[in-house]
Tab-separated table of C-alpha atoms in Angstrom:
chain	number	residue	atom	x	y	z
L	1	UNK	CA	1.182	19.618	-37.895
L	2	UNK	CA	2.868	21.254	-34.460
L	3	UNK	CA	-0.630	19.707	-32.710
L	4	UNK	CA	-0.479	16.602	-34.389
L	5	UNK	CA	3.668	15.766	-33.343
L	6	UNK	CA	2.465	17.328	-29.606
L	7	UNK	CA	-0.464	14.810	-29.396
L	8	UNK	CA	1.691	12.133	-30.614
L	9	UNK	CA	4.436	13.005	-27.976
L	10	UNK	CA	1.730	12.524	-25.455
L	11	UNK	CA	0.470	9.702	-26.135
L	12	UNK	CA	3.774	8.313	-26.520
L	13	UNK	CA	4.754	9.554	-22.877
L	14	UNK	CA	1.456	7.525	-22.389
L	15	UNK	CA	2.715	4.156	-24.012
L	16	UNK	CA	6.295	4.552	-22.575
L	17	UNK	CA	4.904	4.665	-18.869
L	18	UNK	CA	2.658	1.575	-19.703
L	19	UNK	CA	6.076	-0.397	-21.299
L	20	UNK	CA	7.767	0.396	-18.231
L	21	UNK	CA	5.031	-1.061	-15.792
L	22	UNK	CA	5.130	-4.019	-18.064
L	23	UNK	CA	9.002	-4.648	-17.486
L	24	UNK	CA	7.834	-3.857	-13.719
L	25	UNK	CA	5.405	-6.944	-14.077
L	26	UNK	CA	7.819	-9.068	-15.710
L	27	UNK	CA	9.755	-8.698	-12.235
L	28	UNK	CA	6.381	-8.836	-10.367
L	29	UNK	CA	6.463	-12.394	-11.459
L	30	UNK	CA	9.431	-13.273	-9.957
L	31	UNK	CA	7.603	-12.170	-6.660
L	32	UNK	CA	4.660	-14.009	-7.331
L	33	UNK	CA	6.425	-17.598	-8.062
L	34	UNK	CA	7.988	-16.802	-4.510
L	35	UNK	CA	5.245	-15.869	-2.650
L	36	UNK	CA	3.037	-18.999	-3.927
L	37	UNK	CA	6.320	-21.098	-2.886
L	38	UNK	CA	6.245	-19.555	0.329
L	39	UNK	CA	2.857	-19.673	1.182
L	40	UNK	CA	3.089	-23.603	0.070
L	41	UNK	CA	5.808	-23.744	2.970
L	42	UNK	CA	3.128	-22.303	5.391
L	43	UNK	CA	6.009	-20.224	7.018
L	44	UNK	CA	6.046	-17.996	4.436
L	45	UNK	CA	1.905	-16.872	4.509
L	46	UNK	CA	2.908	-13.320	5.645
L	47	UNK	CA	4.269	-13.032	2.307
L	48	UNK	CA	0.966	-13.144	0.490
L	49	UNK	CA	-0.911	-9.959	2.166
L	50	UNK	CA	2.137	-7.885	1.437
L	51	UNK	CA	2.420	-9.524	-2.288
L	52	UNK	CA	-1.515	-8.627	-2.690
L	53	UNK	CA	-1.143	-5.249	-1.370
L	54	UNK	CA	2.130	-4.513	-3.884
L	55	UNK	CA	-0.071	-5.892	-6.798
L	56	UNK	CA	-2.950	-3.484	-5.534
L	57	UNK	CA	-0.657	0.070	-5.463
L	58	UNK	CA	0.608	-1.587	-9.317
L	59	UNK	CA	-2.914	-1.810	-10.852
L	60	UNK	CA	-3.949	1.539	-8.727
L	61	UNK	CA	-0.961	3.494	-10.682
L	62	UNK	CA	-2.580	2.087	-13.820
L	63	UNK	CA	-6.000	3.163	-13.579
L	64	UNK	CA	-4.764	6.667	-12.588
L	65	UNK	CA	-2.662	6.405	-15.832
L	66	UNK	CA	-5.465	5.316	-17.532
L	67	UNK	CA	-8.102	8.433	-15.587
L	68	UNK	CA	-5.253	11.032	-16.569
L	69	UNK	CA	-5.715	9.816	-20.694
L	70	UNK	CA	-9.286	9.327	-20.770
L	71	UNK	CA	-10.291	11.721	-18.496
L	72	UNK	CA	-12.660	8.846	-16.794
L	73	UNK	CA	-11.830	7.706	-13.562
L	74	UNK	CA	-11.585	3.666	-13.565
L	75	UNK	CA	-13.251	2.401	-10.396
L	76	UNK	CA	-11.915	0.122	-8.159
L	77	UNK	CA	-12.880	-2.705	-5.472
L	78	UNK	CA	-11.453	-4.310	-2.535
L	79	UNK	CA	-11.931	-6.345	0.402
L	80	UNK	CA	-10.022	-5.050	3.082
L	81	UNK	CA	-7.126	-6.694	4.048
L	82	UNK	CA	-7.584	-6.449	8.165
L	83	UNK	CA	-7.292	-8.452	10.757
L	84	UNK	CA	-4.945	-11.360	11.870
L	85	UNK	CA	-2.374	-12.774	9.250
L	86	UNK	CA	-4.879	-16.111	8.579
L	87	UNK	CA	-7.639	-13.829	7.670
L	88	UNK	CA	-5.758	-11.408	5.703
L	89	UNK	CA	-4.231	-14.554	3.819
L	90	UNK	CA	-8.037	-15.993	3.337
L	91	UNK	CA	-9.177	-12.044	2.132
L	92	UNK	CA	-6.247	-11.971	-0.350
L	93	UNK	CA	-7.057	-15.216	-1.491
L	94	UNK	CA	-10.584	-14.798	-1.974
L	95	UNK	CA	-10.969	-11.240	-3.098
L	96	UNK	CA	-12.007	-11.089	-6.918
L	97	UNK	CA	-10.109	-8.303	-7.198
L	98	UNK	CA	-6.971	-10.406	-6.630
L	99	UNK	CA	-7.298	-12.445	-9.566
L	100	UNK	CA	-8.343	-9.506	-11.882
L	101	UNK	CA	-5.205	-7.650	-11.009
L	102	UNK	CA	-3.066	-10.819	-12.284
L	103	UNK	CA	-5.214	-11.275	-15.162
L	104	UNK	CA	-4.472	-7.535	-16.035
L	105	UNK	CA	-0.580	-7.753	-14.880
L	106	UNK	CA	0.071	-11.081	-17.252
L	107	UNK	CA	-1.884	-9.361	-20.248
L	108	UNK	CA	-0.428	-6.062	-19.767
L	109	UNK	CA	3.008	-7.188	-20.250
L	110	UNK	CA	2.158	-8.521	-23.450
L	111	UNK	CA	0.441	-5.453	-25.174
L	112	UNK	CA	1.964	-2.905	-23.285
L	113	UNK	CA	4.931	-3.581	-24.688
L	114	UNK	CA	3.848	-4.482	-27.963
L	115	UNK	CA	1.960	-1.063	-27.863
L	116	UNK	CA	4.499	0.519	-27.064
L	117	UNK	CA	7.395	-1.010	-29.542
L	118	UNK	CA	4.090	-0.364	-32.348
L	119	UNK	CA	4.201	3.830	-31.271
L	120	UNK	CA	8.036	3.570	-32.091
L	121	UNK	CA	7.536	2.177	-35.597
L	122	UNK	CA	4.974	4.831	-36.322
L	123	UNK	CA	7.053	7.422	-35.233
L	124	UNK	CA	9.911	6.048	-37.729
L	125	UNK	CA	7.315	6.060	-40.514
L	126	UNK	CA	5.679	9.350	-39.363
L	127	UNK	CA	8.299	11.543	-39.558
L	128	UNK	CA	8.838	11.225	-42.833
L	129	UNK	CA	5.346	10.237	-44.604
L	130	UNK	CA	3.625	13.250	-42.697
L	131	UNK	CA	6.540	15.649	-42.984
L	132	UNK	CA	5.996	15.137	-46.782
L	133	UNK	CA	1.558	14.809	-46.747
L	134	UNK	CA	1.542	17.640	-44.636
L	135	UNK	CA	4.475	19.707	-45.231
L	136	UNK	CA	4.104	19.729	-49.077
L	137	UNK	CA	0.677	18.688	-49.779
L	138	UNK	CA	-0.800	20.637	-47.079
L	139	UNK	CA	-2.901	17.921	-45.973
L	140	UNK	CA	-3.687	16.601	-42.493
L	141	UNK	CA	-1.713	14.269	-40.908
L	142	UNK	CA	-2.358	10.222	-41.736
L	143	UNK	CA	0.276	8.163	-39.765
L	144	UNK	CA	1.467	10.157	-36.394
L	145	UNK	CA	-2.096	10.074	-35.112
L	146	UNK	CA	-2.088	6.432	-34.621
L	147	UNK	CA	-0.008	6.823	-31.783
L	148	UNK	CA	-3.163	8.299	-30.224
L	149	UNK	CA	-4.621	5.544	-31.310
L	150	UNK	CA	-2.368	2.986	-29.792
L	151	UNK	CA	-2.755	5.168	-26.713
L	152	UNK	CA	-6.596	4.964	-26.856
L	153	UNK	CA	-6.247	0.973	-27.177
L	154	UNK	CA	-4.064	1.078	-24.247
L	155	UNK	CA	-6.627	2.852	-22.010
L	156	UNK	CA	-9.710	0.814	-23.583
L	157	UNK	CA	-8.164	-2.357	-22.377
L	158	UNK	CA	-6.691	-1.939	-19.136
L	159	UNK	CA	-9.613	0.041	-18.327
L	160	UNK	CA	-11.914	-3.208	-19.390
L	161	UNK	CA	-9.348	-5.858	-17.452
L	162	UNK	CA	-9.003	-3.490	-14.299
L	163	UNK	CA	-12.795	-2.299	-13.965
L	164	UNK	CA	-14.646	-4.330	-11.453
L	165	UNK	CA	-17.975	-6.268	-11.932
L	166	UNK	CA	-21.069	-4.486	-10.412
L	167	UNK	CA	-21.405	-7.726	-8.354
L	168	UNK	CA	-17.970	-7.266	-6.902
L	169	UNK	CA	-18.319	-3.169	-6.379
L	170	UNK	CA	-21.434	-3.996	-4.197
L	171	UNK	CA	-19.430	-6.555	-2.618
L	172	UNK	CA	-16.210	-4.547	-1.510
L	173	UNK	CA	-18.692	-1.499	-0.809
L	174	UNK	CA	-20.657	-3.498	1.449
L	175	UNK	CA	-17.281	-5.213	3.074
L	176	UNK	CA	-15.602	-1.455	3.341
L	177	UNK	CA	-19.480	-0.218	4.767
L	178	UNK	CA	-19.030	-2.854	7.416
L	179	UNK	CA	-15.851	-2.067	8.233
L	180	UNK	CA	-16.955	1.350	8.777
L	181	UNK	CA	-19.536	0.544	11.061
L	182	UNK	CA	-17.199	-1.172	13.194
L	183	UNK	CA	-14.845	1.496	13.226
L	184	UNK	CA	-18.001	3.561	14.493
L	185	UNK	CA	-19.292	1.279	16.913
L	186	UNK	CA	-15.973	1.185	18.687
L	187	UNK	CA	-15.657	4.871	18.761
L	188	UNK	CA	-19.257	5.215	20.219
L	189	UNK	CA	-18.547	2.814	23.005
L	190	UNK	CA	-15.088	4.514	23.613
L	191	UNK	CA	-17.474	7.731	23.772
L	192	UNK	CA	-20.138	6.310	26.229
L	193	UNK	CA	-17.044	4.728	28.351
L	194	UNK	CA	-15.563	8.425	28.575
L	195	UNK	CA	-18.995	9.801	29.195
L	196	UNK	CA	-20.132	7.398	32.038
L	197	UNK	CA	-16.498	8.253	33.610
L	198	UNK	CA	-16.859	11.714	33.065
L	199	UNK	CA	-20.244	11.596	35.090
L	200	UNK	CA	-19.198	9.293	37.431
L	201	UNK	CA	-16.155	11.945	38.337
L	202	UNK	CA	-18.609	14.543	38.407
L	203	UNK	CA	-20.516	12.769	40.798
L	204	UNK	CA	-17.457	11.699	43.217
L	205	UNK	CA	-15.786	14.843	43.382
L	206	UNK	CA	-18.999	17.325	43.689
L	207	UNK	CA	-22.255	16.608	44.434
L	208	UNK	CA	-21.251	13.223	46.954
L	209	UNK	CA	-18.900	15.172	48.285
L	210	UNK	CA	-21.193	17.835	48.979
L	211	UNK	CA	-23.763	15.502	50.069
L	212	UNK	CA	-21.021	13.844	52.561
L	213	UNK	CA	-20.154	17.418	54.280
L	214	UNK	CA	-23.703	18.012	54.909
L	215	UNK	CA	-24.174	14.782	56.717
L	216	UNK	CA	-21.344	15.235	58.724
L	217	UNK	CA	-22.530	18.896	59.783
L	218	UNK	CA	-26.051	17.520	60.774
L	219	UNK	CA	-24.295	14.932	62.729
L	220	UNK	CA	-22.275	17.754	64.388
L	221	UNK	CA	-25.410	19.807	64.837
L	222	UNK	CA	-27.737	17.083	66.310
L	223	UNK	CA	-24.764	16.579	69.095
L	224	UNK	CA	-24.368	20.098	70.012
L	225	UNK	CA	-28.366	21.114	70.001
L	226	UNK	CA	-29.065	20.395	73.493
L	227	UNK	CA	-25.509	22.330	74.614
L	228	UNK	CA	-24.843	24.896	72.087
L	229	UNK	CA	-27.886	25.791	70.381
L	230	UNK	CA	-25.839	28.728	68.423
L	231	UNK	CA	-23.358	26.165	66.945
L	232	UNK	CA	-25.781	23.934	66.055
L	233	UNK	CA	-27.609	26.458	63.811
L	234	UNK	CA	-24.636	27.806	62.092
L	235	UNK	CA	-23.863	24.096	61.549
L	236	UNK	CA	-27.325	23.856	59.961
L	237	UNK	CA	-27.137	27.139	58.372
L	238	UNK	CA	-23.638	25.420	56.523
L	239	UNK	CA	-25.367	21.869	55.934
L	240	UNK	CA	-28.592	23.620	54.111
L	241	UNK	CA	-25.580	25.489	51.815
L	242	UNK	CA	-23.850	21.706	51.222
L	243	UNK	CA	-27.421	20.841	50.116
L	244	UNK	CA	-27.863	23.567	47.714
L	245	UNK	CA	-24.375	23.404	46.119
L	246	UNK	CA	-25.015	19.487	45.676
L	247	UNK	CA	-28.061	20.476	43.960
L	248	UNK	CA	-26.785	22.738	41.981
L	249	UNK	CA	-23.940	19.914	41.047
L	250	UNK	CA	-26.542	17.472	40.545
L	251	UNK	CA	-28.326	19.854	37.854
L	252	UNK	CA	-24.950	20.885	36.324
L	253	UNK	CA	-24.801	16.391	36.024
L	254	UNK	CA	-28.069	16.231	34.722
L	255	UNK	CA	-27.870	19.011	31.587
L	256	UNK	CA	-24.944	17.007	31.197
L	257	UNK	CA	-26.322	13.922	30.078
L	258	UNK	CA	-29.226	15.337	28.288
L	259	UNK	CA	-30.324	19.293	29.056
L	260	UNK	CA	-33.667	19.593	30.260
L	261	UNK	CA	-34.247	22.906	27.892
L	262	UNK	CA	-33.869	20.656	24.775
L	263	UNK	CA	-36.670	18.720	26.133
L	264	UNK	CA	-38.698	21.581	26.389
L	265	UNK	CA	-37.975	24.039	24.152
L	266	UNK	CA	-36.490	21.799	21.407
L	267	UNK	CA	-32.927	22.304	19.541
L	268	UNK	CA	-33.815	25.665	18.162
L	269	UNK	CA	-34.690	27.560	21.554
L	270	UNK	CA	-32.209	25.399	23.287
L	271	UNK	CA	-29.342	26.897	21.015
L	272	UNK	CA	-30.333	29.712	21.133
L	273	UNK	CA	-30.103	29.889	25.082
L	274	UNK	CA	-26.823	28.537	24.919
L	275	UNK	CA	-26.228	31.524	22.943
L	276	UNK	CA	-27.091	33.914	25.133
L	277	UNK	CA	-25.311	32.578	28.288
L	278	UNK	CA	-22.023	32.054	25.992
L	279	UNK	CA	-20.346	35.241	26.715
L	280	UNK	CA	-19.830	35.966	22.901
L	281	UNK	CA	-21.862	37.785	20.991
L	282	UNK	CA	-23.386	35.134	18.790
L	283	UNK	CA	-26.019	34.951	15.922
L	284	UNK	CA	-27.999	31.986	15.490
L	285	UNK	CA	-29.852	31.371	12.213
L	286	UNK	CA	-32.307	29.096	11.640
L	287	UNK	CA	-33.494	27.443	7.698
L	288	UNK	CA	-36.637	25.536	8.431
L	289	UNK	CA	-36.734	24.784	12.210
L	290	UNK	CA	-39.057	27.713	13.211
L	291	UNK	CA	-42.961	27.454	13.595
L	292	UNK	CA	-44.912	25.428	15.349
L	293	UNK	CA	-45.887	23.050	12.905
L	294	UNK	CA	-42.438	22.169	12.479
L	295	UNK	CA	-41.470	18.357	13.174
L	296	UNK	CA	-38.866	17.742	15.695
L	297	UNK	CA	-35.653	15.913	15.290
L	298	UNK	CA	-35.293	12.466	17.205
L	299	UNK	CA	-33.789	13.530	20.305
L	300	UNK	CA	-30.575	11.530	19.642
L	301	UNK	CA	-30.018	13.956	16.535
L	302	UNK	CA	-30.904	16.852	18.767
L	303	UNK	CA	-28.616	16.111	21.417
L	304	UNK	CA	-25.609	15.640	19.070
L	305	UNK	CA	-26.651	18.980	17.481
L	306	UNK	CA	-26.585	20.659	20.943
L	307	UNK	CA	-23.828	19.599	22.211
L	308	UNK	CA	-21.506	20.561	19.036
L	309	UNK	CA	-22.901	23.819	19.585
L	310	UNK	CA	-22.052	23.899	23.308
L	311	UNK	CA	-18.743	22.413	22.807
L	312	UNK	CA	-18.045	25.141	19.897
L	313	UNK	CA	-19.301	28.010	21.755
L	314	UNK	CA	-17.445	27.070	25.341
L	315	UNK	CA	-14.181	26.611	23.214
L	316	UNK	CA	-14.616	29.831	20.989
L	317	UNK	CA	-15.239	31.908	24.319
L	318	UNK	CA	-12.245	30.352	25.746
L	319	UNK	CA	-9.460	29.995	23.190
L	320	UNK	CA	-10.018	32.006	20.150
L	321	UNK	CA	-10.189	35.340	21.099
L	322	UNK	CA	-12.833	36.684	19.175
L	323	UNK	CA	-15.780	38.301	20.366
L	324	UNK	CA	-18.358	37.042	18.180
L	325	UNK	CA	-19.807	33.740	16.678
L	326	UNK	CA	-22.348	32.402	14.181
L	327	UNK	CA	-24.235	29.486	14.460
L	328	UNK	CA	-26.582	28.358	11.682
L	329	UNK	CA	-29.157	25.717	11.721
L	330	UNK	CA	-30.883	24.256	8.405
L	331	UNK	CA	-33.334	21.510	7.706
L	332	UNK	CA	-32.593	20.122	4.391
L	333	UNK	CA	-33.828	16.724	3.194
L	334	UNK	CA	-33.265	13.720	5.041
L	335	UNK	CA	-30.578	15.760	7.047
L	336	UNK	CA	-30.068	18.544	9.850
L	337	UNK	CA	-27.135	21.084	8.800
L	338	UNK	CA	-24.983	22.224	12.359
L	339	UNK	CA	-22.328	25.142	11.553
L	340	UNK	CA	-20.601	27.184	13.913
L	341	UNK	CA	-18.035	29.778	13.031
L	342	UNK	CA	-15.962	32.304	14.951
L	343	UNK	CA	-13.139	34.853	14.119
L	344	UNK	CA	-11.168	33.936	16.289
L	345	UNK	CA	-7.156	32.910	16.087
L	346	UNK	CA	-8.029	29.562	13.916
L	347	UNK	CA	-5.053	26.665	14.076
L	348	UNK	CA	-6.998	24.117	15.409
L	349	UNK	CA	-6.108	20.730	14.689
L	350	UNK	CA	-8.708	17.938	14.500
L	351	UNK	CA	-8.324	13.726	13.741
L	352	UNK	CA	-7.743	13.670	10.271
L	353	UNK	CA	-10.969	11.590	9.699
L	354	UNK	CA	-14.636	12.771	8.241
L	355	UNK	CA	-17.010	11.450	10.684
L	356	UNK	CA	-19.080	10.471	8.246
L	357	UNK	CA	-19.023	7.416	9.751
L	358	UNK	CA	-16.748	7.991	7.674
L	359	UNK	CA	-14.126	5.959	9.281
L	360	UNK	CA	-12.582	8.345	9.782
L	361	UNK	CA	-14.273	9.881	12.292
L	362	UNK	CA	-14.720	8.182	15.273
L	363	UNK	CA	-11.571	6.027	14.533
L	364	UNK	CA	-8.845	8.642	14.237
L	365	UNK	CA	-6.549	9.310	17.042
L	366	UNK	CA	-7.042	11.993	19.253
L	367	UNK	CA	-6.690	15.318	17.930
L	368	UNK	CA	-4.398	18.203	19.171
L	369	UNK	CA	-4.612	22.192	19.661
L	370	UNK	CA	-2.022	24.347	18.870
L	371	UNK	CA	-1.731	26.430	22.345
L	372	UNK	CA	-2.923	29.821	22.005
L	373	UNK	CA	-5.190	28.594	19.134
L	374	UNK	CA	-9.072	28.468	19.295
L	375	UNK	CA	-9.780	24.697	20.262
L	376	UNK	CA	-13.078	24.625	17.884
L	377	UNK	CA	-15.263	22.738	19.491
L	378	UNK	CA	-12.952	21.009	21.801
L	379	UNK	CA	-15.674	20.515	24.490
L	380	UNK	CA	-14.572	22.762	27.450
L	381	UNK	CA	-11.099	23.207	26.845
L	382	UNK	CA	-10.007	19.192	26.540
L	383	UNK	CA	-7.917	20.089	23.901
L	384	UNK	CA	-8.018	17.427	20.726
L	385	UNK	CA	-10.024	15.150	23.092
L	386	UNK	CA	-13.349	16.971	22.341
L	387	UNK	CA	-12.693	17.321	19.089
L	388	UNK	CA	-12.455	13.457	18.675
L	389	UNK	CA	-15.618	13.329	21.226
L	390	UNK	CA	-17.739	15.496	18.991
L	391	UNK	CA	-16.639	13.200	16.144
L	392	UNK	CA	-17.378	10.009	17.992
L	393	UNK	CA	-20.651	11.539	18.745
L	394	UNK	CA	-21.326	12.652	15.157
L	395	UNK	CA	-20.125	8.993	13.528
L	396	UNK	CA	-22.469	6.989	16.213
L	397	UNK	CA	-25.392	8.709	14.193
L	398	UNK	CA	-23.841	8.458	10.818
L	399	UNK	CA	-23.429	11.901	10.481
L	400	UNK	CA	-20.448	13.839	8.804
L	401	UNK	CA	-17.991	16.671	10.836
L	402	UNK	CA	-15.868	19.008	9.159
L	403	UNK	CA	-13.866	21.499	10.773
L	404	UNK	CA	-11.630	24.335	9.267
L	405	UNK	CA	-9.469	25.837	10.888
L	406	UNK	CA	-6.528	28.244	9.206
L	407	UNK	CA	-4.421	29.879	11.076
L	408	UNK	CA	-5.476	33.508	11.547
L	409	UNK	CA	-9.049	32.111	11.671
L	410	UNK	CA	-11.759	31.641	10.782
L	411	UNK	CA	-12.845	28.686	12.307
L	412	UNK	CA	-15.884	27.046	10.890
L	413	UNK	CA	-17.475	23.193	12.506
L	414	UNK	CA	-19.657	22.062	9.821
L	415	UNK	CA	-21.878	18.710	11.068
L	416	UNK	CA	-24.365	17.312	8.966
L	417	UNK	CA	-26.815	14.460	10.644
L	418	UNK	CA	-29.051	12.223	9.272
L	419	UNK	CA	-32.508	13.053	9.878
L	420	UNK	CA	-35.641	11.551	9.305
L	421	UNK	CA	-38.336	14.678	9.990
């Protein structure tokens, strides 16, 4: 009997939440009659996104009402609601999810109340009938478990009126799916833009000027040959040292853009040197990349992969503190697996997004480092910056960044990249 009453009690919790929605959608209406009036008016569209967007968070608290009694999760399905106010009024007007949320707010306040004024006349008859059946007769309960009941009915048909078509999931996936790729795009021309500047400062304030001191010293030279032969050598001897150091700038340039060693020795052997010239003590392992008969990555998955690994490792030596690092490498299906970890002080913060092209990624705003914390891979010591370029870089290719970072450590960049082998 005491799990009968406590099941009853719950589902009557259930109903009494659903009754009070329903007075909430009695108001709702009120809204609604405005809005269309003001959208009539034309001044008034603005109105209408903000309406659609109420009605949205109304039917979303209902389907996790109806999730937490069933135990099923009810799906849902939008078209974003982006954009300037005419096309956010044309979305909200032409979004099938629109018109199933009224449908389900002008049913709902019919049989959620009447659901719920139906669990109060059981529980009137309940008490009593059951008290006696159960009580005295020693039999189980007949009327208190049609509260349940009630509740059940409840879930079945706001789960029915709220659940969207399959024709209209593909739809708002494929609208959110764009949306997402545009998100990514942006963030992968924002990337290039910062690259090309980046290179184009490297350029300017090394290797031309470099290049620009050497000129001038064979200039100086060529005048003072025929009079001072001494000078002019030592002016030589300092324009062949320009030349080197501009070389030297113009390879530093060059790994830049795409390292010559991943050409050659491919992402495993090209880690693996990064490892060894990080200053940490770091282990690399490697799940299915060794051998020779071992297919390659595209190169634009390979450079991504290498330069999470150099931004991690340059950031770990600098910031965290620690002394050692891990990096693993796996082939898995369809994907290449990036993780680097160090023990370091942790407390890094990264953009809250999944680069998953996962709009989050590339889209997020630029993350920050705690000072004194280990920027994990924050790409030389750019702070948040790098951590948004390694995400921008990771979304172009529709790949998916993690990082963890607690304070105390550890920190651990997890990147997974699509990969066809």
């Amino acid at each position: 009997m005491r799990e009968t009453v406590e099941q009853a009690g719950r589902a009557t919790a259930q109903l009494m939440r659903g009754a009070a929605l329903a007075l909430v959608s009695y108001l709702f209406i009120g809204l609604l009659l405005f809005t269309a009036f003001a959208t009539v008016l034309v001044v008034g569209a603005g109105v209408l996104p903000e309406t659609v967007l109420l009605l949205r968070r109304m039917a979303g608290f209902k389907r996790r009402q109806v999730a937490a009694w069933t135990g099923q999760p009810v799906p849902e399905a939008y078209a974003p609601l982006t954009g300037e106010l005419f096309e956010r009024v044309r979305t909200a007007t032409r979004d099938p999810g629109t018109y199933r949320d009224l449908r389900w707010l002008f049913a709902h306040f019919g049989y959620g109340l009447l659901l719920a004024y139906g669990s109060l006349i059981v529980w009137s008859f309940g008490w009593f009938v059951d008290g006696v059946w159960c009580g005295l007769l020693r039999r189980p309960a007949v009327v208190l478990p049609l509260v349940s009941r009630l509740a059940d009915l409840d879930a079945a048909w706001s789960g029915a009126l709220l659940t969207p078509s399959p024709e209209a999931r593909r739809s708002a996936a494929l609208a959110e799916r764009v949306e997402e790729l545009t998100v990514t795009r942006a963030g992968a021309v924002a990337a290039h833009g910062a690259e090309l500047r980046r290179i184009e400062r490297d350029l300017h304030d090394g290797a031309q000027a470099r290049l620009v001191a050497m000129s001038m010293r064979v200039g100086l030279a060529r005048r003072a040959f025929d009079k001072d032969p001494d000078a002019a050598r030592r002016l030589l001897d300092d324009a062949q040292h320009q030349a080197e150091e501009a070389l030297t700038e113009l390879r530093h340039v060059v790994r830049g853009i795409h390292p010559p060693i991943l050409t050659d020795r491919g992402l495993l052997g090209a880690v693996r040197a990064l490892a060894a010239s990080s200053g940490l003590d770091v282990a690399v392992d490697a799940d299915g990349l060794e051998g020779e008969d071992v297919p390659r990555a595209p190169a634009a998955v390979e450079a991504a992969a290498y330069f999470v690994v150099a931004e991690a490792l340059t950031n770990a030596a600098k910031h965290s503190g620690s002394e050692r690092a891990w990096v693993e490498l796996a082939r898995t299906a369809g994907r290449l697996r990036v993780v680097v970890r160090d023990e370091g002080r942790g407390g890094a913060e990264t953009p809250a997004a999944t680069a998953s092209g996962t709009a989050a990624s590339g889209a997020a705003a630029s993350g920050t480092v705690a000072p004194g914390t280990v920027a994990a891979g924050t790409g030389g010591g750019m702070g948040g910056s790098g951590l948004l370029g390694m995400r921008r870089r990771v979304a172009a290719l529709d790949g998916i960044m993690e990082v963890t970072s607690p304070a105390g450590g550890p920190t651990v960049i997890e990147v997974e990249l699509p990969c066809a082998w």
